[in-house]
């Protein structure tokens, strides 16, 4: 799977993924009103608006970027209708030729991780038929439970040509409460990074592994260390833009071949129409604003990497 992602990054010269995190406040009013007219004031109305919002965004950026990253919590908050919108978003993105990174942050004891893995990147067999319940290409995984929680995902990756990004050093301000704590004189995130590199050896796909890592752009010096510890891991880099990460910071996350990382932007793109820099597009032009924000992000990154 990682080779497919790399091919798309090269083809579009775009190491960027657009995060589809549809908070209520991001949804244009005209889409919400459309949903309410059809379904009344209900969760179904919100799910309808979310799906229409996502479809507009996907159509606007599909030729610019290799991947999108829906964050499942933003759909779960709307219950079963929200989860249906999540699945339909995955299907729509894949139909437009995009790779889908499901930001699900799963990880539990072995049997539970196995079920999560099957549900998101694997297949469930019912009689003579097989089904892909959510059908993402890659998912994010929490390593807190150790190898028991991660290896079931790797097994499913190897069986279905899928991938995972393991949380190593996250972009949020309080990540250091645990991730920076010293263990035998070394920060925990370094030990996790080394473990990710070890896990990755069992799922190589060319020069890179299907087992990647999440490292926040907000910690460039730590990113430099982790890049050295994980030379064969692709790094999913959140934290660019709204969280404070800059294009200058991103250079530490890439290898000398210009590959090795893909940078996420969520609200900076999908809610661009609310930003003063793109207000000329208006609410009806939310997708055009997102496209312009994506083009601006790409230029910023290309100028620095």
CSV table of C-alpha atoms in Angstrom, one decimal:
chain,number,residue,atom,x,y,z
A,1,UNK,CA,0.0,0.0,0.0
A,2,UNK,CA,2.8,2.5,0.8
A,3,UNK,CA,4.1,2.2,-2.7
A,4,UNK,CA,0.7,3.2,-4.1
A,5,UNK,CA,0.7,6.2,-1.8
A,6,UNK,CA,4.2,7.1,-2.9
A,7,UNK,CA,3.2,6.8,-6.6
A,8,UNK,CA,0.3,9.2,-6.1
A,9,UNK,CA,2.5,11.7,-4.2
A,10,UNK,CA,5.1,11.6,-7.0
A,11,UNK,CA,2.4,11.9,-9.7
A,12,UNK,CA,0.9,15.0,-8.1
A,13,UNK,CA,4.0,16.4,-6.6
A,14,UNK,CA,2.0,16.7,-3.4
A,15,UNK,CA,3.0,15.2,-0.1
A,16,UNK,CA,-0.2,16.5,1.4
A,17,UNK,CA,-3.4,14.9,2.8
A,18,UNK,CA,-6.6,16.8,3.4
A,19,UNK,CA,-8.3,16.0,6.7
A,20,UNK,CA,-12.0,15.6,6.4
A,21,UNK,CA,-13.1,16.6,10.0
A,22,UNK,CA,-16.6,18.1,9.5
A,23,UNK,CA,-17.4,19.8,12.8
A,24,UNK,CA,-20.9,21.4,13.0
A,25,UNK,CA,-19.5,24.8,12.9
A,26,UNK,CA,-17.7,24.1,9.6
A,27,UNK,CA,-20.8,23.1,7.7
A,28,UNK,CA,-22.2,25.8,5.4
A,29,UNK,CA,-25.7,26.9,6.4
A,30,UNK,CA,-27.2,26.1,3.0
A,31,UNK,CA,-26.2,22.4,3.3
A,32,UNK,CA,-27.7,22.2,6.8
A,33,UNK,CA,-30.9,23.7,5.6
A,34,UNK,CA,-31.0,21.2,2.7
A,35,UNK,CA,-30.6,18.4,5.2
A,36,UNK,CA,-33.3,19.8,7.5
A,37,UNK,CA,-35.8,20.2,4.6
A,38,UNK,CA,-35.3,16.5,3.7
A,39,UNK,CA,-35.0,14.9,7.1
A,40,UNK,CA,-36.2,17.5,9.6
A,41,UNK,CA,-34.1,18.6,12.6
A,42,UNK,CA,-32.4,15.3,13.1
A,43,UNK,CA,-29.0,13.5,13.1
A,44,UNK,CA,-29.9,12.3,9.6
A,45,UNK,CA,-30.1,15.9,8.5
A,46,UNK,CA,-26.6,16.6,9.8
A,47,UNK,CA,-25.2,13.4,8.2
A,48,UNK,CA,-26.7,14.5,4.9
A,49,UNK,CA,-25.0,17.9,5.2
A,50,UNK,CA,-21.7,16.2,6.2
A,51,UNK,CA,-21.7,13.9,3.2
A,52,UNK,CA,-22.6,16.8,0.7
A,53,UNK,CA,-19.9,18.9,2.3
A,54,UNK,CA,-17.3,16.2,2.0
A,55,UNK,CA,-18.3,15.4,-1.6
A,56,UNK,CA,-17.8,19.1,-2.6
A,57,UNK,CA,-14.4,19.1,-0.9
A,58,UNK,CA,-13.3,15.9,-2.5
A,59,UNK,CA,-14.3,17.1,-5.9
A,60,UNK,CA,-12.4,20.3,-5.4
A,61,UNK,CA,-9.0,18.7,-4.4
A,62,UNK,CA,-9.0,15.3,-6.0
A,63,UNK,CA,-6.6,16.3,-8.7
A,64,UNK,CA,-4.3,18.2,-6.4
A,65,UNK,CA,-3.6,15.7,-3.5
A,66,UNK,CA,-3.1,11.9,-3.2
A,67,UNK,CA,-5.2,11.3,-0.1
A,68,UNK,CA,-7.8,12.4,2.3
A,69,UNK,CA,-8.0,11.6,6.0
A,70,UNK,CA,-11.5,11.5,7.6
A,71,UNK,CA,-11.3,11.6,11.4
A,72,UNK,CA,-14.0,9.1,12.6
A,73,UNK,CA,-14.9,10.9,15.8
A,74,UNK,CA,-16.3,13.8,13.8
A,75,UNK,CA,-18.8,11.2,12.3
A,76,UNK,CA,-19.4,9.1,15.4
A,77,UNK,CA,-20.7,12.2,17.3
A,78,UNK,CA,-23.7,12.0,15.0
A,79,UNK,CA,-24.4,8.4,15.8
A,80,UNK,CA,-25.3,5.8,13.2
A,81,UNK,CA,-26.2,8.3,10.5
A,82,UNK,CA,-22.8,9.9,11.0
A,83,UNK,CA,-21.0,6.5,10.6
A,84,UNK,CA,-23.0,5.9,7.4
A,85,UNK,CA,-21.7,9.3,6.2
A,86,UNK,CA,-18.2,8.2,7.1
A,87,UNK,CA,-18.5,5.0,5.0
A,88,UNK,CA,-20.1,6.9,2.1
A,89,UNK,CA,-17.3,9.5,2.3
A,90,UNK,CA,-14.7,6.7,2.1
A,91,UNK,CA,-16.4,5.2,-0.9
A,92,UNK,CA,-16.7,8.6,-2.7
A,93,UNK,CA,-13.1,9.4,-2.1
A,94,UNK,CA,-11.9,6.1,-3.4
A,95,UNK,CA,-14.1,6.4,-6.5
A,96,UNK,CA,-12.3,9.7,-7.2
A,97,UNK,CA,-9.0,7.9,-7.1
A,98,UNK,CA,-7.9,9.1,-3.7
A,99,UNK,CA,-6.2,7.0,-1.0
A,100,UNK,CA,-8.2,7.1,2.3
A,101,UNK,CA,-6.4,7.3,5.6
A,102,UNK,CA,-8.9,6.5,8.3
A,103,UNK,CA,-7.9,8.5,11.4
A,104,UNK,CA,-9.4,6.0,13.9
A,105,UNK,CA,-6.6,5.7,16.5
A,106,UNK,CA,-7.5,2.2,17.4
A,107,UNK,CA,-5.5,-0.2,19.5
A,108,UNK,CA,-6.5,-2.7,22.2
A,109,UNK,CA,-5.7,-6.3,23.4
A,110,UNK,CA,-5.1,-8.8,20.6
A,111,UNK,CA,-8.5,-10.1,19.7
A,112,UNK,CA,-10.1,-6.6,19.9
A,113,UNK,CA,-7.3,-5.1,17.8
A,114,UNK,CA,-7.9,-7.9,15.3
A,115,UNK,CA,-11.6,-6.9,15.1
A,116,UNK,CA,-10.8,-3.3,14.7
A,117,UNK,CA,-8.3,-4.2,11.9
A,118,UNK,CA,-10.8,-6.4,10.1
A,119,UNK,CA,-13.5,-3.7,10.4
A,120,UNK,CA,-11.4,-0.9,9.0
A,121,UNK,CA,-8.8,-2.3,6.6
A,122,UNK,CA,-9.7,-6.0,6.3
A,123,UNK,CA,-12.5,-8.3,5.3
A,124,UNK,CA,-15.2,-10.1,7.2
A,125,UNK,CA,-16.4,-13.4,5.7
A,126,UNK,CA,-20.1,-14.3,5.9
A,127,UNK,CA,-20.7,-17.7,4.4
A,128,UNK,CA,-19.2,-17.7,1.0
A,129,UNK,CA,-19.0,-13.9,0.7
A,130,UNK,CA,-16.5,-11.4,2.0
A,131,UNK,CA,-17.2,-7.8,3.0
A,132,UNK,CA,-15.0,-4.7,3.7
A,133,UNK,CA,-17.0,-2.9,6.5
A,134,UNK,CA,-15.4,0.5,6.3
A,135,UNK,CA,-12.7,-0.1,3.6
A,136,UNK,CA,-10.1,2.5,4.3
A,137,UNK,CA,-6.6,2.0,2.8
A,138,UNK,CA,-4.6,3.0,5.9
A,139,UNK,CA,-5.6,3.7,9.5
A,140,UNK,CA,-3.9,5.3,12.5
A,141,UNK,CA,-3.1,3.0,15.4
A,142,UNK,CA,-2.4,3.7,19.1
A,143,UNK,CA,0.6,1.6,20.4
A,144,UNK,CA,-0.1,2.0,24.1
A,145,UNK,CA,-0.9,-1.7,24.6
A,146,UNK,CA,2.3,-2.8,22.9
A,147,UNK,CA,2.9,-5.5,20.3
A,148,UNK,CA,-0.3,-7.3,21.2
A,149,UNK,CA,-2.3,-4.3,20.0
A,150,UNK,CA,-0.3,-3.6,16.9
A,151,UNK,CA,0.6,-6.9,15.3
A,152,UNK,CA,-3.1,-7.8,14.5
A,153,UNK,CA,-3.1,-4.7,12.3
A,154,UNK,CA,0.1,-5.7,10.6
A,155,UNK,CA,-1.2,-9.1,9.9
A,156,UNK,CA,-4.3,-7.6,8.2
A,157,UNK,CA,-2.1,-5.2,6.3
A,158,UNK,CA,-0.1,-8.0,4.9
A,159,UNK,CA,-3.2,-10.0,4.0
A,160,UNK,CA,-5.0,-7.1,2.3
A,161,UNK,CA,-2.2,-4.8,1.1
A,162,UNK,CA,-3.1,-2.0,3.5
A,163,UNK,CA,-1.2,0.2,5.9
A,164,UNK,CA,-1.1,1.8,9.3
A,165,UNK,CA,0.4,4.9,10.9
A,166,UNK,CA,1.4,4.4,14.5
A,167,UNK,CA,1.2,7.3,17.0
A,168,UNK,CA,4.7,8.1,18.1
A,169,UNK,CA,4.9,11.9,18.9
A,170,UNK,CA,1.6,13.6,18.5
A,171,UNK,CA,1.1,17.3,17.8
A,172,UNK,CA,-1.1,18.3,20.8
A,173,UNK,CA,0.4,20.5,23.6
A,174,UNK,CA,0.0,17.9,26.4
A,175,UNK,CA,1.6,15.0,24.4
A,176,UNK,CA,4.7,15.3,26.5
A,177,UNK,CA,2.9,14.3,29.7
A,178,UNK,CA,3.6,10.7,28.7
A,179,UNK,CA,5.5,10.8,25.4
A,180,UNK,CA,8.4,12.8,26.6
A,181,UNK,CA,8.9,11.0,29.9
A,182,UNK,CA,12.3,9.4,30.3
A,183,UNK,CA,12.6,5.7,30.4
A,184,UNK,CA,16.1,4.4,31.1
A,185,UNK,CA,17.4,7.9,30.3
A,186,UNK,CA,15.6,8.2,27.0
A,187,UNK,CA,12.3,9.8,26.1
A,188,UNK,CA,9.4,7.4,25.5
A,189,UNK,CA,8.7,8.6,22.0
A,190,UNK,CA,12.2,7.5,20.9
A,191,UNK,CA,11.6,4.0,22.3
A,192,UNK,CA,8.2,3.9,20.5
A,193,UNK,CA,9.9,5.0,17.3
A,194,UNK,CA,12.4,2.2,17.5
A,195,UNK,CA,9.6,-0.3,18.1
A,196,UNK,CA,7.7,1.0,15.0
A,197,UNK,CA,10.9,0.6,12.9
A,198,UNK,CA,11.1,-3.0,14.3
A,199,UNK,CA,7.4,-3.7,13.5
A,200,UNK,CA,7.9,-2.2,10.1
A,201,UNK,CA,10.4,-4.9,9.0
A,202,UNK,CA,7.6,-7.4,8.9
A,203,UNK,CA,5.6,-5.4,6.3
A,204,UNK,CA,8.1,-3.9,3.8
A,205,UNK,CA,6.8,-2.6,0.4
A,206,UNK,CA,9.9,-1.5,-1.5
A,207,UNK,CA,12.1,0.9,0.3
A,208,UNK,CA,9.4,1.9,2.8
A,209,UNK,CA,7.2,-0.1,5.2
A,210,UNK,CA,3.4,-0.3,5.3
A,211,UNK,CA,3.9,0.5,9.0
A,212,UNK,CA,4.4,4.2,9.3
A,213,UNK,CA,4.4,6.7,12.1
A,214,UNK,CA,2.5,9.8,13.3
A,215,UNK,CA,4.8,12.7,14.3
A,216,UNK,CA,3.6,16.2,14.8
A,217,UNK,CA,4.9,19.2,12.8
A,218,UNK,CA,4.8,21.1,16.1
A,219,UNK,CA,7.9,19.3,17.3
A,220,UNK,CA,10.5,19.6,14.5
A,221,UNK,CA,13.6,18.8,16.6
A,222,UNK,CA,11.9,15.6,17.8
A,223,UNK,CA,10.9,14.9,14.2
A,224,UNK,CA,14.6,15.2,13.2
A,225,UNK,CA,15.5,12.5,15.8
A,226,UNK,CA,12.6,10.2,14.8
A,227,UNK,CA,13.4,10.5,11.1
A,228,UNK,CA,16.8,9.1,11.9
A,229,UNK,CA,15.4,6.3,14.0
A,230,UNK,CA,12.8,5.4,11.4
A,231,UNK,CA,14.4,5.7,8.0
A,232,UNK,CA,12.0,3.2,6.4
A,233,UNK,CA,8.8,4.6,7.9
A,234,UNK,CA,6.5,7.0,6.1
A,235,UNK,CA,5.6,9.8,8.6
A,236,UNK,CA,2.1,11.3,8.7
A,237,UNK,CA,2.6,14.8,9.9
A,238,UNK,CA,-0.3,16.6,11.6
A,239,UNK,CA,0.0,20.1,13.1
A,240,UNK,CA,0.7,22.2,10.1
A,241,UNK,CA,-1.1,25.5,9.9
A,242,UNK,CA,-3.8,26.0,12.5
A,243,UNK,CA,-1.8,24.1,15.2
A,244,UNK,CA,1.4,26.2,14.6
A,245,UNK,CA,3.6,23.9,12.4
A,246,UNK,CA,5.3,25.7,9.5
A,247,UNK,CA,6.7,24.5,6.2
A,248,UNK,CA,10.2,25.3,7.5
A,249,UNK,CA,9.6,22.8,10.3
A,250,UNK,CA,8.6,20.1,7.8
A,251,UNK,CA,12.0,19.7,6.2
A,252,UNK,CA,13.1,17.5,9.1
A,253,UNK,CA,10.5,14.9,8.4
A,254,UNK,CA,11.5,14.1,4.8
A,255,UNK,CA,14.4,11.9,3.7
A,256,UNK,CA,17.1,13.0,1.2
A,257,UNK,CA,15.0,11.4,-1.6
A,258,UNK,CA,12.3,14.0,-1.0
A,259,UNK,CA,10.0,11.3,0.2
A,260,UNK,CA,9.2,9.8,3.6
A,261,UNK,CA,6.4,12.2,4.8
A,262,UNK,CA,2.9,13.3,4.1
A,263,UNK,CA,1.6,16.5,5.7
A,264,UNK,CA,-2.0,16.9,7.0
A,265,UNK,CA,-4.1,20.0,7.0
A,266,UNK,CA,-7.7,19.8,8.2
A,267,UNK,CA,-9.5,22.9,9.3
A,268,UNK,CA,-7.1,25.2,7.4
A,269,UNK,CA,-8.5,23.7,4.2
A,270,UNK,CA,-12.0,22.5,4.8
A,271,UNK,CA,-13.0,25.6,6.7
A,272,UNK,CA,-11.0,28.0,4.6
A,273,UNK,CA,-14.1,29.9,3.5
A,274,UNK,CA,-14.3,31.1,7.1
A,275,UNK,CA,-10.8,32.5,7.0
A,276,UNK,CA,-10.4,36.2,6.1
A,277,UNK,CA,-7.8,35.3,3.4
A,278,UNK,CA,-10.5,33.3,1.5
A,279,UNK,CA,-13.7,35.1,2.5
A,280,UNK,CA,-14.2,36.4,-1.1
A,281,UNK,CA,-15.4,32.9,-2.0
A,282,UNK,CA,-18.3,33.1,0.5
A,283,UNK,CA,-20.2,30.2,2.0
A,284,UNK,CA,-21.5,28.9,-1.3
A,285,UNK,CA,-17.9,28.8,-2.6
A,286,UNK,CA,-16.6,26.7,0.4
A,287,UNK,CA,-15.1,24.1,-2.0
A,288,UNK,CA,-13.4,26.7,-4.2
A,289,UNK,CA,-11.9,28.2,-1.0
A,290,UNK,CA,-10.7,24.8,0.0
A,291,UNK,CA,-9.0,24.3,-3.4
A,292,UNK,CA,-7.3,27.7,-3.2
A,293,UNK,CA,-6.1,26.9,0.4
A,294,UNK,CA,-4.8,23.5,-0.8
A,295,UNK,CA,-2.9,25.2,-3.7
A,296,UNK,CA,-1.4,27.7,-1.3
A,297,UNK,CA,-0.3,25.0,1.1
A,298,UNK,CA,1.3,23.0,-1.7
A,299,UNK,CA,3.3,26.1,-2.9
A,300,UNK,CA,4.4,26.7,0.7
A,301,UNK,CA,5.6,23.2,1.1
A,302,UNK,CA,7.2,22.9,-2.3
A,303,UNK,CA,9.1,26.1,-1.6
A,304,UNK,CA,10.7,24.6,1.5
A,305,UNK,CA,11.1,20.9,0.8
